[in-house]
Coordinates of C-alpha atoms in Angstrom, one line a residue:
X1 CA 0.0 0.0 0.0
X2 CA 1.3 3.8 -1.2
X3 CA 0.7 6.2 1.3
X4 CA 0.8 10.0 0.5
X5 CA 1.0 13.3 2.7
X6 CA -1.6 15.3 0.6
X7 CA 1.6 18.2 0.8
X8 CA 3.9 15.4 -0.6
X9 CA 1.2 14.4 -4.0
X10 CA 2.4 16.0 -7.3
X11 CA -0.4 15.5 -9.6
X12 CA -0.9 13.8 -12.1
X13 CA -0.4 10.2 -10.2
X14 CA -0.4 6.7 -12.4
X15 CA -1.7 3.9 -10.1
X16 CA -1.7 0.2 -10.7
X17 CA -2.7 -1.9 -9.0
X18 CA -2.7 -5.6 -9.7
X19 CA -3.9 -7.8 -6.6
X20 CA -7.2 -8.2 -6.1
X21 CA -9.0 -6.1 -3.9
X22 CA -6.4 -4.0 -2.7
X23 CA -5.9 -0.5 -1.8
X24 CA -3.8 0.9 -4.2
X25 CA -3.0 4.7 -2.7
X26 CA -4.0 6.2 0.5
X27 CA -3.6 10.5 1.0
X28 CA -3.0 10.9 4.7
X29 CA -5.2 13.5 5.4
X30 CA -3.5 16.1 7.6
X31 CA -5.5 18.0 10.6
X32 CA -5.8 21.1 10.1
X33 CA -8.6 24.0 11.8
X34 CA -9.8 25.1 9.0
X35 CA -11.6 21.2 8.0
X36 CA -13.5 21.1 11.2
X37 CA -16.8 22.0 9.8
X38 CA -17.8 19.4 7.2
X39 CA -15.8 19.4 3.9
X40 CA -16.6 18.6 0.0
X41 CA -14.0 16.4 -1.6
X42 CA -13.0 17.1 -5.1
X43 CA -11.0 13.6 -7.0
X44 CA -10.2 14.0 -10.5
X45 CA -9.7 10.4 -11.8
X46 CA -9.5 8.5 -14.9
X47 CA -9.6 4.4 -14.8
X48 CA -8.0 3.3 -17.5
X49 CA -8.9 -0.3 -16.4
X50 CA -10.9 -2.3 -14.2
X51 CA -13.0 -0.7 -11.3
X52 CA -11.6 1.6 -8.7
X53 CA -13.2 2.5 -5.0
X54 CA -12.6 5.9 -4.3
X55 CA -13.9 6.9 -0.3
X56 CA -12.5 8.4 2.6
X57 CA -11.9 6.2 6.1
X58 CA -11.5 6.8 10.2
X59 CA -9.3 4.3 12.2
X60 CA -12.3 2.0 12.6
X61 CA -14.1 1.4 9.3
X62 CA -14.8 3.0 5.8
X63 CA -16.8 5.9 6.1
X64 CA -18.0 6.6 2.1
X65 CA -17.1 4.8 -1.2
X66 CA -18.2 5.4 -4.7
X67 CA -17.3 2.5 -7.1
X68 CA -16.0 4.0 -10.9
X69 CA -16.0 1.9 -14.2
X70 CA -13.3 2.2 -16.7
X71 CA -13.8 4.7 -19.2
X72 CA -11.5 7.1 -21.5
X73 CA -12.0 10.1 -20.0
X74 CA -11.8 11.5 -16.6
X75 CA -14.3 11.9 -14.0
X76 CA -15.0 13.8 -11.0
X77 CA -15.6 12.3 -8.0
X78 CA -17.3 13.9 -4.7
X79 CA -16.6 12.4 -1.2
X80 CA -18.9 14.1 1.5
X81 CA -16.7 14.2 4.9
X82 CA -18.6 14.5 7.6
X83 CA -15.9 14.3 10.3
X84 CA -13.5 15.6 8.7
X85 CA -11.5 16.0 12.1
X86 CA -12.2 11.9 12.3
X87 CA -11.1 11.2 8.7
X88 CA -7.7 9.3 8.6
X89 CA -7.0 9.0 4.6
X90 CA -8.6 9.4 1.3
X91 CA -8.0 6.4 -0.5
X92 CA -8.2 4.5 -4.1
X93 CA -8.4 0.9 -4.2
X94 CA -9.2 -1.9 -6.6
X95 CA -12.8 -2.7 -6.3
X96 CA -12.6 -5.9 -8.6
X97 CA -11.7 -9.2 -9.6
X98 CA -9.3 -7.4 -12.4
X99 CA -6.1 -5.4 -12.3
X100 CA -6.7 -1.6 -12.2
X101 CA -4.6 1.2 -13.4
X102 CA -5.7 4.8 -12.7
X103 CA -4.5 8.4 -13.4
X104 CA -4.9 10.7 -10.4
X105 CA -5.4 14.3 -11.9
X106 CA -6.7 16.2 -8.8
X107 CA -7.4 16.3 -5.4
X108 CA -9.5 19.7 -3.9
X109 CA -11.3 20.6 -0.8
X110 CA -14.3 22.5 -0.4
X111 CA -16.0 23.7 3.0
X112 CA -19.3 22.3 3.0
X113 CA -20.5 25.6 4.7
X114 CA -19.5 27.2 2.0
X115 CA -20.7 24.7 -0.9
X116 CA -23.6 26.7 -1.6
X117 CA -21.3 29.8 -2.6
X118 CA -19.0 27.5 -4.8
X119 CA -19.4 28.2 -8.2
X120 CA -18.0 24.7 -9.9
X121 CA -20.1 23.0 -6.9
X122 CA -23.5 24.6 -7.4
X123 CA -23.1 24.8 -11.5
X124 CA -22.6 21.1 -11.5
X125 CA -25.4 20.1 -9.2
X126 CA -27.8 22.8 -11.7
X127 CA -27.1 21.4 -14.7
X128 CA -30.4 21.1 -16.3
X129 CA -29.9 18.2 -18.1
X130 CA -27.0 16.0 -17.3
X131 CA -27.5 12.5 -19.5
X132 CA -28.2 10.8 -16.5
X133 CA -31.1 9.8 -14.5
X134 CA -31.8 8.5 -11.3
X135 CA -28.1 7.7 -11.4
X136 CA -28.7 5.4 -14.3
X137 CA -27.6 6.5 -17.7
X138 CA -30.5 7.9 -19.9
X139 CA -29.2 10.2 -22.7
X140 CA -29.8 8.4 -25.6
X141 CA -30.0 5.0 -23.8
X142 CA -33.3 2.4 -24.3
X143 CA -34.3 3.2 -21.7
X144 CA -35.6 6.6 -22.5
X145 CA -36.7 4.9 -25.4
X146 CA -38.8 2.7 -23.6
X147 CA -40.2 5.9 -22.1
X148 CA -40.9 7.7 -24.9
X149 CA -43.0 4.7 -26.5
X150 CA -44.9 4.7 -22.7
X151 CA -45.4 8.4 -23.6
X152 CA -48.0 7.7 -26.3
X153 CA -51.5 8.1 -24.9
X154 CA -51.8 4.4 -25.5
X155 CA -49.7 2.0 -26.9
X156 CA -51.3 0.3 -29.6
X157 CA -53.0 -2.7 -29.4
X158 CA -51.5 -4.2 -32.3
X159 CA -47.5 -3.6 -30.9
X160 CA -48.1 -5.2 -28.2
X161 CA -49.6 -8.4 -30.1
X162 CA -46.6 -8.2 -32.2
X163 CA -44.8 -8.0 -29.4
X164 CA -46.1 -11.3 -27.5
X165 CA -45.8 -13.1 -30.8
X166 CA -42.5 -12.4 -31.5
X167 CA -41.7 -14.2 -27.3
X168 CA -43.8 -16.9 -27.9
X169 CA -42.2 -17.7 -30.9
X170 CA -38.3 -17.4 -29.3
X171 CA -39.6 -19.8 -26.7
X172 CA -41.1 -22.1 -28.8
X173 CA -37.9 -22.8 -31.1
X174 CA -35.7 -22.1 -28.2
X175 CA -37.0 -22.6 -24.5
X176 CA -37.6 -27.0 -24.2
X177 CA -39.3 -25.6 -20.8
X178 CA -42.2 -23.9 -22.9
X179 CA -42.4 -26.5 -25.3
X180 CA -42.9 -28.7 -23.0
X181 CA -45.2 -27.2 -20.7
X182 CA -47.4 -26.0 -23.8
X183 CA -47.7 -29.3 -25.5
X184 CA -48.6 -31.1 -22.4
X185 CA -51.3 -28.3 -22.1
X186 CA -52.7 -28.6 -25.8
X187 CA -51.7 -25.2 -26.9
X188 CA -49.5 -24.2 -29.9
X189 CA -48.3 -20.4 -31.0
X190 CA -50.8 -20.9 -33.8
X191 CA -53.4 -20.3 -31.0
X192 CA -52.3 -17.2 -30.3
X193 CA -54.5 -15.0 -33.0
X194 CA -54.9 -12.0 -31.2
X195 CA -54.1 -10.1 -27.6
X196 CA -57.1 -11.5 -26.0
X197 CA -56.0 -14.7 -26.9
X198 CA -53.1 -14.4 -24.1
X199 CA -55.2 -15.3 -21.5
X200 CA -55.2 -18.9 -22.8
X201 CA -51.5 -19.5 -22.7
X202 CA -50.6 -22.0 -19.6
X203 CA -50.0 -20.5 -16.7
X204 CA -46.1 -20.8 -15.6
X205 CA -45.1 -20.5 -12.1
X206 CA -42.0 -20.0 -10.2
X207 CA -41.8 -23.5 -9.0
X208 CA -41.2 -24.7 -12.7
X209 CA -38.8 -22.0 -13.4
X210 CA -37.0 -22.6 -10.7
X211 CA -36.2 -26.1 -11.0
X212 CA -34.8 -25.6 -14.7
X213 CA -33.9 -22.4 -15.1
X214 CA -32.0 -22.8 -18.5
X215 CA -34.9 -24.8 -20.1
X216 CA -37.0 -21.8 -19.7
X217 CA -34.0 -18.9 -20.6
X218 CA -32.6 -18.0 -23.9
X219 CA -29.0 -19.0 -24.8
X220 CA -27.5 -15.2 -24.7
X221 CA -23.8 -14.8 -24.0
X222 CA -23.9 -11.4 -22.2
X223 CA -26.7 -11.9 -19.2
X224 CA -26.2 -11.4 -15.6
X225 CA -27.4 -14.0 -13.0
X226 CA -30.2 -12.2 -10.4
X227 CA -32.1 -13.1 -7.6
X228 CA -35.3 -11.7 -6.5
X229 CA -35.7 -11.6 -2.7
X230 CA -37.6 -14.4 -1.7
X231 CA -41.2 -12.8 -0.9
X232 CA -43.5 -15.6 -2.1
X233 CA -41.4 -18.1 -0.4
X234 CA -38.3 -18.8 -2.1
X235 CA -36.1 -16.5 -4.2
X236 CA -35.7 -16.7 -7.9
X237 CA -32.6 -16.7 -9.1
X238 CA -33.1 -15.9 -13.2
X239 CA -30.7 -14.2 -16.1
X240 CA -31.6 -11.0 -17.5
X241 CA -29.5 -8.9 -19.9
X242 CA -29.6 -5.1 -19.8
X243 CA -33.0 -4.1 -21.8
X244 CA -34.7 -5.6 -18.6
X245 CA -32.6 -2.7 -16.8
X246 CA -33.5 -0.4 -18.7
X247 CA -37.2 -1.1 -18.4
X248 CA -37.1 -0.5 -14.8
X249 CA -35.0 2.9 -15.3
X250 CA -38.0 3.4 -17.9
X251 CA -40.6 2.7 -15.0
X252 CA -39.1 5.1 -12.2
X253 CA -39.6 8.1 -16.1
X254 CA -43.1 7.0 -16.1
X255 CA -43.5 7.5 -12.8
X256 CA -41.6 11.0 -12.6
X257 CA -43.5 12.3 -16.0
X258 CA -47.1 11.4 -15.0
X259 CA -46.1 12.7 -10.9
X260 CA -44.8 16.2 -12.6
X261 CA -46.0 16.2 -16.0
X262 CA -43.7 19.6 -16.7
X263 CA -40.5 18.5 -15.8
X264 CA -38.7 16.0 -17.7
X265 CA -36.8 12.7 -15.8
X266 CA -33.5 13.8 -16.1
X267 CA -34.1 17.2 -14.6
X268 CA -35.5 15.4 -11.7
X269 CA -33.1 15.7 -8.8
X270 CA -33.2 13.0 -6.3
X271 CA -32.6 11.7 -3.2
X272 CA -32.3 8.4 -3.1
X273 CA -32.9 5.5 0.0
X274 CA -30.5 3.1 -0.6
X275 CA -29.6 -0.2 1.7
X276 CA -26.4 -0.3 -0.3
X277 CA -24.6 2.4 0.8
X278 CA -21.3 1.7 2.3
X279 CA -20.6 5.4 4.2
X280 CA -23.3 8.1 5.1
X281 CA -23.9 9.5 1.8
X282 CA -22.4 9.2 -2.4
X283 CA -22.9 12.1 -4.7
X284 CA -24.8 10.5 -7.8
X285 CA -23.9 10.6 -11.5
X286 CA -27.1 12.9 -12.4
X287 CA -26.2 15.5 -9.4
X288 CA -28.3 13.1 -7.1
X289 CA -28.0 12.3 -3.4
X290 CA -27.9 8.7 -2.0
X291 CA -28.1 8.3 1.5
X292 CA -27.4 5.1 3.5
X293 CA -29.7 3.7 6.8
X294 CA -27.1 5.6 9.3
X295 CA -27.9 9.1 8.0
X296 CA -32.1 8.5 8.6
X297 CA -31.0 9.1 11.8
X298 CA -29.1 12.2 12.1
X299 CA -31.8 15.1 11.4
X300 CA -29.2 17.5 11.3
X301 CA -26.8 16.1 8.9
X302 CA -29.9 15.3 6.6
X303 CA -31.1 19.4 6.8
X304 CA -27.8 20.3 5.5
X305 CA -27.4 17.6 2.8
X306 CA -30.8 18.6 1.6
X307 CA -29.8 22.4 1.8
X308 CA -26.9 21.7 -0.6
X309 CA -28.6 19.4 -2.9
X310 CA -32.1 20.9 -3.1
X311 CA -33.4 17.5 -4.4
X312 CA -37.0 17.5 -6.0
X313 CA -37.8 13.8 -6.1
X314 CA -37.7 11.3 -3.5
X315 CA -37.3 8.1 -4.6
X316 CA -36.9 4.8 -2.2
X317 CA -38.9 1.5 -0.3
X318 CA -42.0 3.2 1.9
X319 CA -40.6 1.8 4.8
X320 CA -37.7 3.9 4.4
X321 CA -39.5 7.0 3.2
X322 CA -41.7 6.7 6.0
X323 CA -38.7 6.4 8.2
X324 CA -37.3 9.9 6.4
X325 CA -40.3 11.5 7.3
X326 CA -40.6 10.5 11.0
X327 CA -36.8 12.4 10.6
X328 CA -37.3 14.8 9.1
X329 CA -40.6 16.5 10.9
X330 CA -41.9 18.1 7.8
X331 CA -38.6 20.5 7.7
X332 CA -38.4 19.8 3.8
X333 CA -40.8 19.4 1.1
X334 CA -40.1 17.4 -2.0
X335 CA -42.5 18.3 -5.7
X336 CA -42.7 14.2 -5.9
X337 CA -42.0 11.3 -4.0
X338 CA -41.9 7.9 -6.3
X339 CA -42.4 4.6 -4.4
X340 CA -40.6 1.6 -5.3
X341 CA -43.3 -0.9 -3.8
X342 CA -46.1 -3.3 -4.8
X343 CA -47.7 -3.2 -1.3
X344 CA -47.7 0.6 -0.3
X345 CA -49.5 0.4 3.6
X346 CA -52.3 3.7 3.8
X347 CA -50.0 4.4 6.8
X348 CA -46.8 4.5 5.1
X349 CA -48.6 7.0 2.5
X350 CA -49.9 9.9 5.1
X351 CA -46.4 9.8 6.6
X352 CA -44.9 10.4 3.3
X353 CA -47.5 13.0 2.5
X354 CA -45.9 15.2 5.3
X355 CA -42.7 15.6 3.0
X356 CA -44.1 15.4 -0.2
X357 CA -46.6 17.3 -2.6
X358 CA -47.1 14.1 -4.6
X359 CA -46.6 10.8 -4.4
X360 CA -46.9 8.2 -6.8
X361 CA -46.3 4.2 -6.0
X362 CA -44.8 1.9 -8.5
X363 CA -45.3 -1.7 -9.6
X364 CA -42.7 -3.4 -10.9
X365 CA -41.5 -6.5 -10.8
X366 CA -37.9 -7.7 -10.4
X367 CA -38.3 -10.4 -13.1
X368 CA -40.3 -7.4 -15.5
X369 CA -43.0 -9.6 -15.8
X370 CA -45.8 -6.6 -14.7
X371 CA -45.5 -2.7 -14.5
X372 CA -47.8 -0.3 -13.3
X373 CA -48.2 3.2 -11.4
X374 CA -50.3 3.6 -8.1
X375 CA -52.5 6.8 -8.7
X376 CA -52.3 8.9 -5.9
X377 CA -56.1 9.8 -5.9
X378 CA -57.9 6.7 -6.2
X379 CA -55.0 4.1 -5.7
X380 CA -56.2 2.1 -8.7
X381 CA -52.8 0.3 -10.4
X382 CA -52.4 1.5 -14.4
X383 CA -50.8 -1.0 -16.3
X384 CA -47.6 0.5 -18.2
X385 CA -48.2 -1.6 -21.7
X386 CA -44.8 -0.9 -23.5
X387 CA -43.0 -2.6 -20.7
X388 CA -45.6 -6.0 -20.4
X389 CA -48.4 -7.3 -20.7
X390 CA -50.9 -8.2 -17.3
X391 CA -53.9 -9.9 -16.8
X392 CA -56.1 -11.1 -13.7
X393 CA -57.3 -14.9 -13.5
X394 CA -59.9 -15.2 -10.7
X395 CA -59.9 -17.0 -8.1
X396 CA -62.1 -19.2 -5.7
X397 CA -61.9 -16.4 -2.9
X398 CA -63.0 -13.5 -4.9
X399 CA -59.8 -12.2 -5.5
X400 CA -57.2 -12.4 -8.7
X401 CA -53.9 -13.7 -9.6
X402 CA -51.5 -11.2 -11.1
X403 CA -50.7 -13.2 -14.0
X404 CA -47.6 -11.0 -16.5
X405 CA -45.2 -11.4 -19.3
X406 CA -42.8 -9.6 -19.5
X407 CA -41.8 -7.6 -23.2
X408 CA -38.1 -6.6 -22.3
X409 CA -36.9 -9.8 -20.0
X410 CA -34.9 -11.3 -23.1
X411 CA -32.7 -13.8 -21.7
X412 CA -35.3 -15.8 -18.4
X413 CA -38.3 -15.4 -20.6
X414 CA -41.6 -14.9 -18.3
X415 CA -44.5 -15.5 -20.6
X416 CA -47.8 -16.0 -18.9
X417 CA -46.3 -16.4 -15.2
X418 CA -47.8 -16.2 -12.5
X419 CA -45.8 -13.7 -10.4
X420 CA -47.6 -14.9 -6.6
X421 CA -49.7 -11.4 -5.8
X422 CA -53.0 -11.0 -5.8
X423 CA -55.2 -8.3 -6.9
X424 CA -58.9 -7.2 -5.2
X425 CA -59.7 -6.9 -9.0
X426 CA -59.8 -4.6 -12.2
X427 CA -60.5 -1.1 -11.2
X428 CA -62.2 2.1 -13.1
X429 CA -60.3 4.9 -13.9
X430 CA -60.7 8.2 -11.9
X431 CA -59.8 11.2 -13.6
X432 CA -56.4 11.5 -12.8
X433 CA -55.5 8.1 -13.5
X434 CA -52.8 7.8 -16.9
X435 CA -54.5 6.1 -20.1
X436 CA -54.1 2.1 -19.5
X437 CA -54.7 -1.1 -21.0
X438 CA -55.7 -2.6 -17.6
X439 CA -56.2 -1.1 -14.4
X440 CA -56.3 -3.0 -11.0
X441 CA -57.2 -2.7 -7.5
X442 CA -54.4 -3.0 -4.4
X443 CA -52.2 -5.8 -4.0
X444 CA -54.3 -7.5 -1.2
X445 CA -50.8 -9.9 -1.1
X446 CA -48.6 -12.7 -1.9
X447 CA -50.2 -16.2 -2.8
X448 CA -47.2 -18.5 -1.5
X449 CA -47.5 -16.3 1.9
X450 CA -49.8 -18.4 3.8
X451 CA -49.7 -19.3 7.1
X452 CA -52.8 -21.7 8.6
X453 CA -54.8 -21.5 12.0
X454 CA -54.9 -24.5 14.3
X455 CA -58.4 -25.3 12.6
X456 CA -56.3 -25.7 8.9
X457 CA -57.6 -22.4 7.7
X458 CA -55.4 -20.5 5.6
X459 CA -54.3 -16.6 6.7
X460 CA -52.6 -14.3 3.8
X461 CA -49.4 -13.5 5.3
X462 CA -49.0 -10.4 3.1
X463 CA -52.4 -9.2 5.2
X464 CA -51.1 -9.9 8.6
X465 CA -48.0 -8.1 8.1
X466 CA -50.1 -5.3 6.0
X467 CA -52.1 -4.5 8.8
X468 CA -51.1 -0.4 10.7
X469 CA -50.4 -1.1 14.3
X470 CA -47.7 -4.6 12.3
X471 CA -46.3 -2.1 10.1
X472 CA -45.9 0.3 12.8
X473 CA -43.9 -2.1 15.0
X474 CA -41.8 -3.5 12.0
X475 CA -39.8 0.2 11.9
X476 CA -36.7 -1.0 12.5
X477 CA -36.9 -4.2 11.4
X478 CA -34.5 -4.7 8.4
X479 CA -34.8 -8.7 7.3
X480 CA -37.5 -11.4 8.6
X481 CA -39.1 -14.5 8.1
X482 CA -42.0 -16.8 9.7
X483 CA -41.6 -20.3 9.8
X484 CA -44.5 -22.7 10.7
X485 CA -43.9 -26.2 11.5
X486 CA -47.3 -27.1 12.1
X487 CA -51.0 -25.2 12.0
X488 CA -51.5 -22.7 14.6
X489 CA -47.8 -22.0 15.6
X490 CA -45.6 -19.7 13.9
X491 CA -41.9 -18.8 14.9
X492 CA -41.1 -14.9 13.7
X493 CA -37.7 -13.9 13.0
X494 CA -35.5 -10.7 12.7
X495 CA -32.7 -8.5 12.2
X496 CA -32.8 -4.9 13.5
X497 CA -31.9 -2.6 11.7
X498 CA -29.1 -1.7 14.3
X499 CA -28.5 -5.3 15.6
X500 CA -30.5 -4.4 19.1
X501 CA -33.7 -6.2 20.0
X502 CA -37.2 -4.3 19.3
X503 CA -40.2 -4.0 21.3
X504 CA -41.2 -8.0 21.1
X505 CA -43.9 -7.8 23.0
X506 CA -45.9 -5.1 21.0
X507 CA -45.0 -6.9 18.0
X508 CA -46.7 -10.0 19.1
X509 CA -49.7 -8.0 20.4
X510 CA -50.0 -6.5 16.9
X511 CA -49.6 -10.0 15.4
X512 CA -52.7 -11.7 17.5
X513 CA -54.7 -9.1 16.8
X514 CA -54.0 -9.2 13.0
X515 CA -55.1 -12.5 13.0
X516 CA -57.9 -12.6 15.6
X517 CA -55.8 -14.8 17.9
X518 CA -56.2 -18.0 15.8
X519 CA -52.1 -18.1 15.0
X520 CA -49.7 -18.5 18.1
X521 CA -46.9 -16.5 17.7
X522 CA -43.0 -16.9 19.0
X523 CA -40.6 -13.8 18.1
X524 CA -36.8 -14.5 18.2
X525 CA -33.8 -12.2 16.9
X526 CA -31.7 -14.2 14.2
X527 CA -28.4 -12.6 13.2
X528 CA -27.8 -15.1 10.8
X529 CA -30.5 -14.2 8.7
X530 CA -28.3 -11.7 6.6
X531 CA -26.2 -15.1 6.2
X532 CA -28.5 -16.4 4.9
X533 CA -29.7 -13.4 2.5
X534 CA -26.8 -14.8 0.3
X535 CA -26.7 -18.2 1.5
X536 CA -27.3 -21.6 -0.1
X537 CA -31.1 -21.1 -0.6
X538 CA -31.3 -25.1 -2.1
X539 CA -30.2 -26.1 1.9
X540 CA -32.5 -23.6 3.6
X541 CA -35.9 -23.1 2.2
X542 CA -37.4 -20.9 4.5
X543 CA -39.9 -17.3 3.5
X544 CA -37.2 -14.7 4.1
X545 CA -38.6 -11.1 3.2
X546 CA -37.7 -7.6 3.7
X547 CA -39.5 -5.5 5.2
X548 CA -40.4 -3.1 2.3
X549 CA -42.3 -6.5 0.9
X550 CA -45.2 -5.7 3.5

């Protein structure tokens, strides 16, 4: 490991470093009075190769990191120190399973009490268009593509047919898990004569595509392995390539366009809630903010991140926007807040509503196989059509089975899958609702999450945990699971979201009283429950969910 007195660096610096995972150059940072208010960091960098790390640590941990892909030209990084006074180097390191070599151009400080009076600082975070969006690439990308065929009033009927056709057809001649599935069911592509005609394909479920995954995926050389996390029982692991990406990126436009109809995506500015999050905060490739669990908690440090960044959108799980909100105390307002959840709890939505002029939900699966935006008047769900194509099957309760396919999924194909929620049912439009091929009524829940009474009857999991005084309770709850050996008794586990125990007893109160008393519950905190986030799932198949699936 280099080490460098910032007085000692003479710029430009050529780094390489070969080992895996290794810190290739640390600048001691020097103490000095005039760093201890909070401080902007400035790193001019070019990676010529591989993927570089580039944060700032204390004696004990690393404090912020931002990861940066090779590419010709140089780019400017911003590290956020906090405690500066605390801050013992700002280091580069090899992020990757690759050698790196980098060229260190610059290294500047700004006072973040004066950040608002910087002129390179505040010109970069107003640019009004900046390629990127909601730190994703956008400019010319599909994905605003995608958005700009969503734009139409209505996509046409007759794309969309051409559409399925053309995925039935790759997964006829290509998928032996479709072939076979179909032929044992009687139906061939020729069947297939119009859109309505899609609600006749054989249902697929996640059972079947999970015990053959490459019967039922394309043979594409560039595809990434992902897994979904597990909230209908068992997690999914599948191969997508990046249009599926790019129809998600589309989905957050949609949602910005229709939530402020006069501003475009990428001149959304947005503070984002992200798990992910190494440090306390990362400065965004579109000017946006992304802030880590730690800084929900610190009001202060949040007021003067919000000062400087003057974000418009919020963007993040409910949980976590509710969480923002309990913080912040209605001390900032955002135009729009977009919602990155399926089940969206009427508590979760007022809290929201205290930092927030608008807020609209989203529906999107991980696999892409159903897309749709939660009207903030009515709560009806509008189906986005260029993105996929959903229908409702009924069901003997009264209720309906989310059935999608998805158009941009190109390398797992999910045609006529059954993605496990369930729907109270299609719903009319109010006026504020966007144009739709299909419009639906809440998620009422999950179909795999069932747990039974000690009579045999069954009880919707994704209800239980649903109800107010549960979600209420489940605040700082980051992972969890239920496990029920037999009827009638169920064992709830949990992490914390700080690794402390939570108030067990009004989370079991909450529980009986969610299910009339007819389920017996035990509550236990399980550590090794982030284990087994990325565990061997084939060993342990247990219902592990987060807590934004409620």
């Amino acid at each position: 490991m280099n080490a460098l007195r910032e007085s000692d660096a003479v710029f430009p610096i050529s780094v390489e470093a070969p080992l895996q995972w290794s810190t290739a150059i640390e600048f001691i940072a020097a103490p000095a009075p005039p760093r201890a208010n909070s401080s902007l960091v400035t790193v001019t960098i070019t990676v010529a190769e591989g993927q570089a790390g580039i944060g700032w640590r204390t004696s004990k941990s690393i404090a912020e990191e931002i990861f940066v892909d090779a590419a010709p030209h140089p780019r400017r990084i911003r590290l956020t120190l906090w405690e500066p006074n605390e801050c013992e180097a700002i280091f580069v390191r090899n992020s990757a399973r690759s050698p790196l070599r980098v060229v260190l151009h610059a290294l500047r400080w700004n006072h973040l009490d004066d950040a608002s009076g910087d002129a390179a600082w505040r010109s970069w975070l107003e640019q009004p268009y900046s390629g990127a969006f909601c730190d994703q690439p956008f400019e010319n990308a599909f994905a605003q593509t995608l958005w700009r065929l969503g734009e139409r009033a209505e996509v046409a009927s007759n794309w969309r047919f051409r559409r399925l056709r053309r995925l039935v057809d790759l997964a006829w001649r290509h998928c032996p898990g479709y072939w076979d599935w179909w032929t044992q069911n009687g139906w061939r592509p020729s069947d297939l004569r119009s859109l309505e005609d899609a609600n006749e394909i054989p249902v697929v479920t996640k059972q079947q595509i999970r015990a053959d995954i490459r019967a039922f995926s394309l043979n594409r050389r560039r595809s990434q392995e992902f897994t979904t996390a597990g909230s209908t029982g068992e997690p999914l692991p599948f191969r997508f390539t990046s249009t599926l990406h790019s129809a998600h990126t589309s989905l957050i436009a949609a949602a910005c366009s229709y939530g402020l109809p006069g501003l475009a995506p990428p001149r959304h500015k947005f503070l984002n809630l992200c798990r992910s999050v190494p440090g306390l905060s990362v400065t965004g490739s579109g000017g946006s903010l992304l802030i880590g669990l730690a800084t929900l908690r610190e009001r202060d440090l949040l007021l003067r991140l919000l000062d400087i960044y003057r974000p418009t959108t919020l963007f993040g799980w409910p949980t976590l926007a509710a969480d923002l909100a309990a913080t912040l105390e209605g001390r900032y307002r955002f135009r729009l807040a977009v919602i990155g959840s399926e089940n969206i709890a009427a508590g979760q939505i007022s809290a929201i509503g205290t930092i927030a002029d608008k807020i609209v939900g989203t529906y999107g699966l991980s696999e892409g196989a159903g897309f749709a935006l939660r009207c903030p008047h009515c709560s009806a769900y509008s189906e986005l059509g260029n993105l996929g194509l959903i229908s409702l099957r009924p069901r003997p309760d009264g209720l309906c089975d989310i059935i999608g396919t998805a158009f941009w999924a190109l390398d797992t194909l999910f045609i006529a899958y059954a993605t496990g929620d369930i729907a109270s049912g299609r719903a009319e439009a109010c006026g504020t609702c966007p144009p739709a091929p299909l419009r639906f009524g809440a998620v009422e829940g999950r179909s795999k999450d069932v747990l039974l009474d000690r009579r045999g009857n069954p009880y919707l999991l994704g209800l239980i945990l649903g109800a107010k005084p549960v979600v209420e309770k489940l605040r700082n709850v980051r992972l969890f699971d239920c496990v029920q050996r037999q009827p009638g008794e169920v064992t709830f586990r949990y992490v914390s979201s700080d690794g402390l125990l939570i108030d067990e007893e009004a989370l079991l109160r909450a529980l009986r009283e969610a299910c009339a008393g007819d389920i017996s519950f035990r509550i236990r905190l399980e550590p090794r429950l982030l284990a087994l986030r990325s565990g061997a799932w084939g060993q342990k198949k247990w219902s592990l969910l987060k807590v934004e699936d409620i």
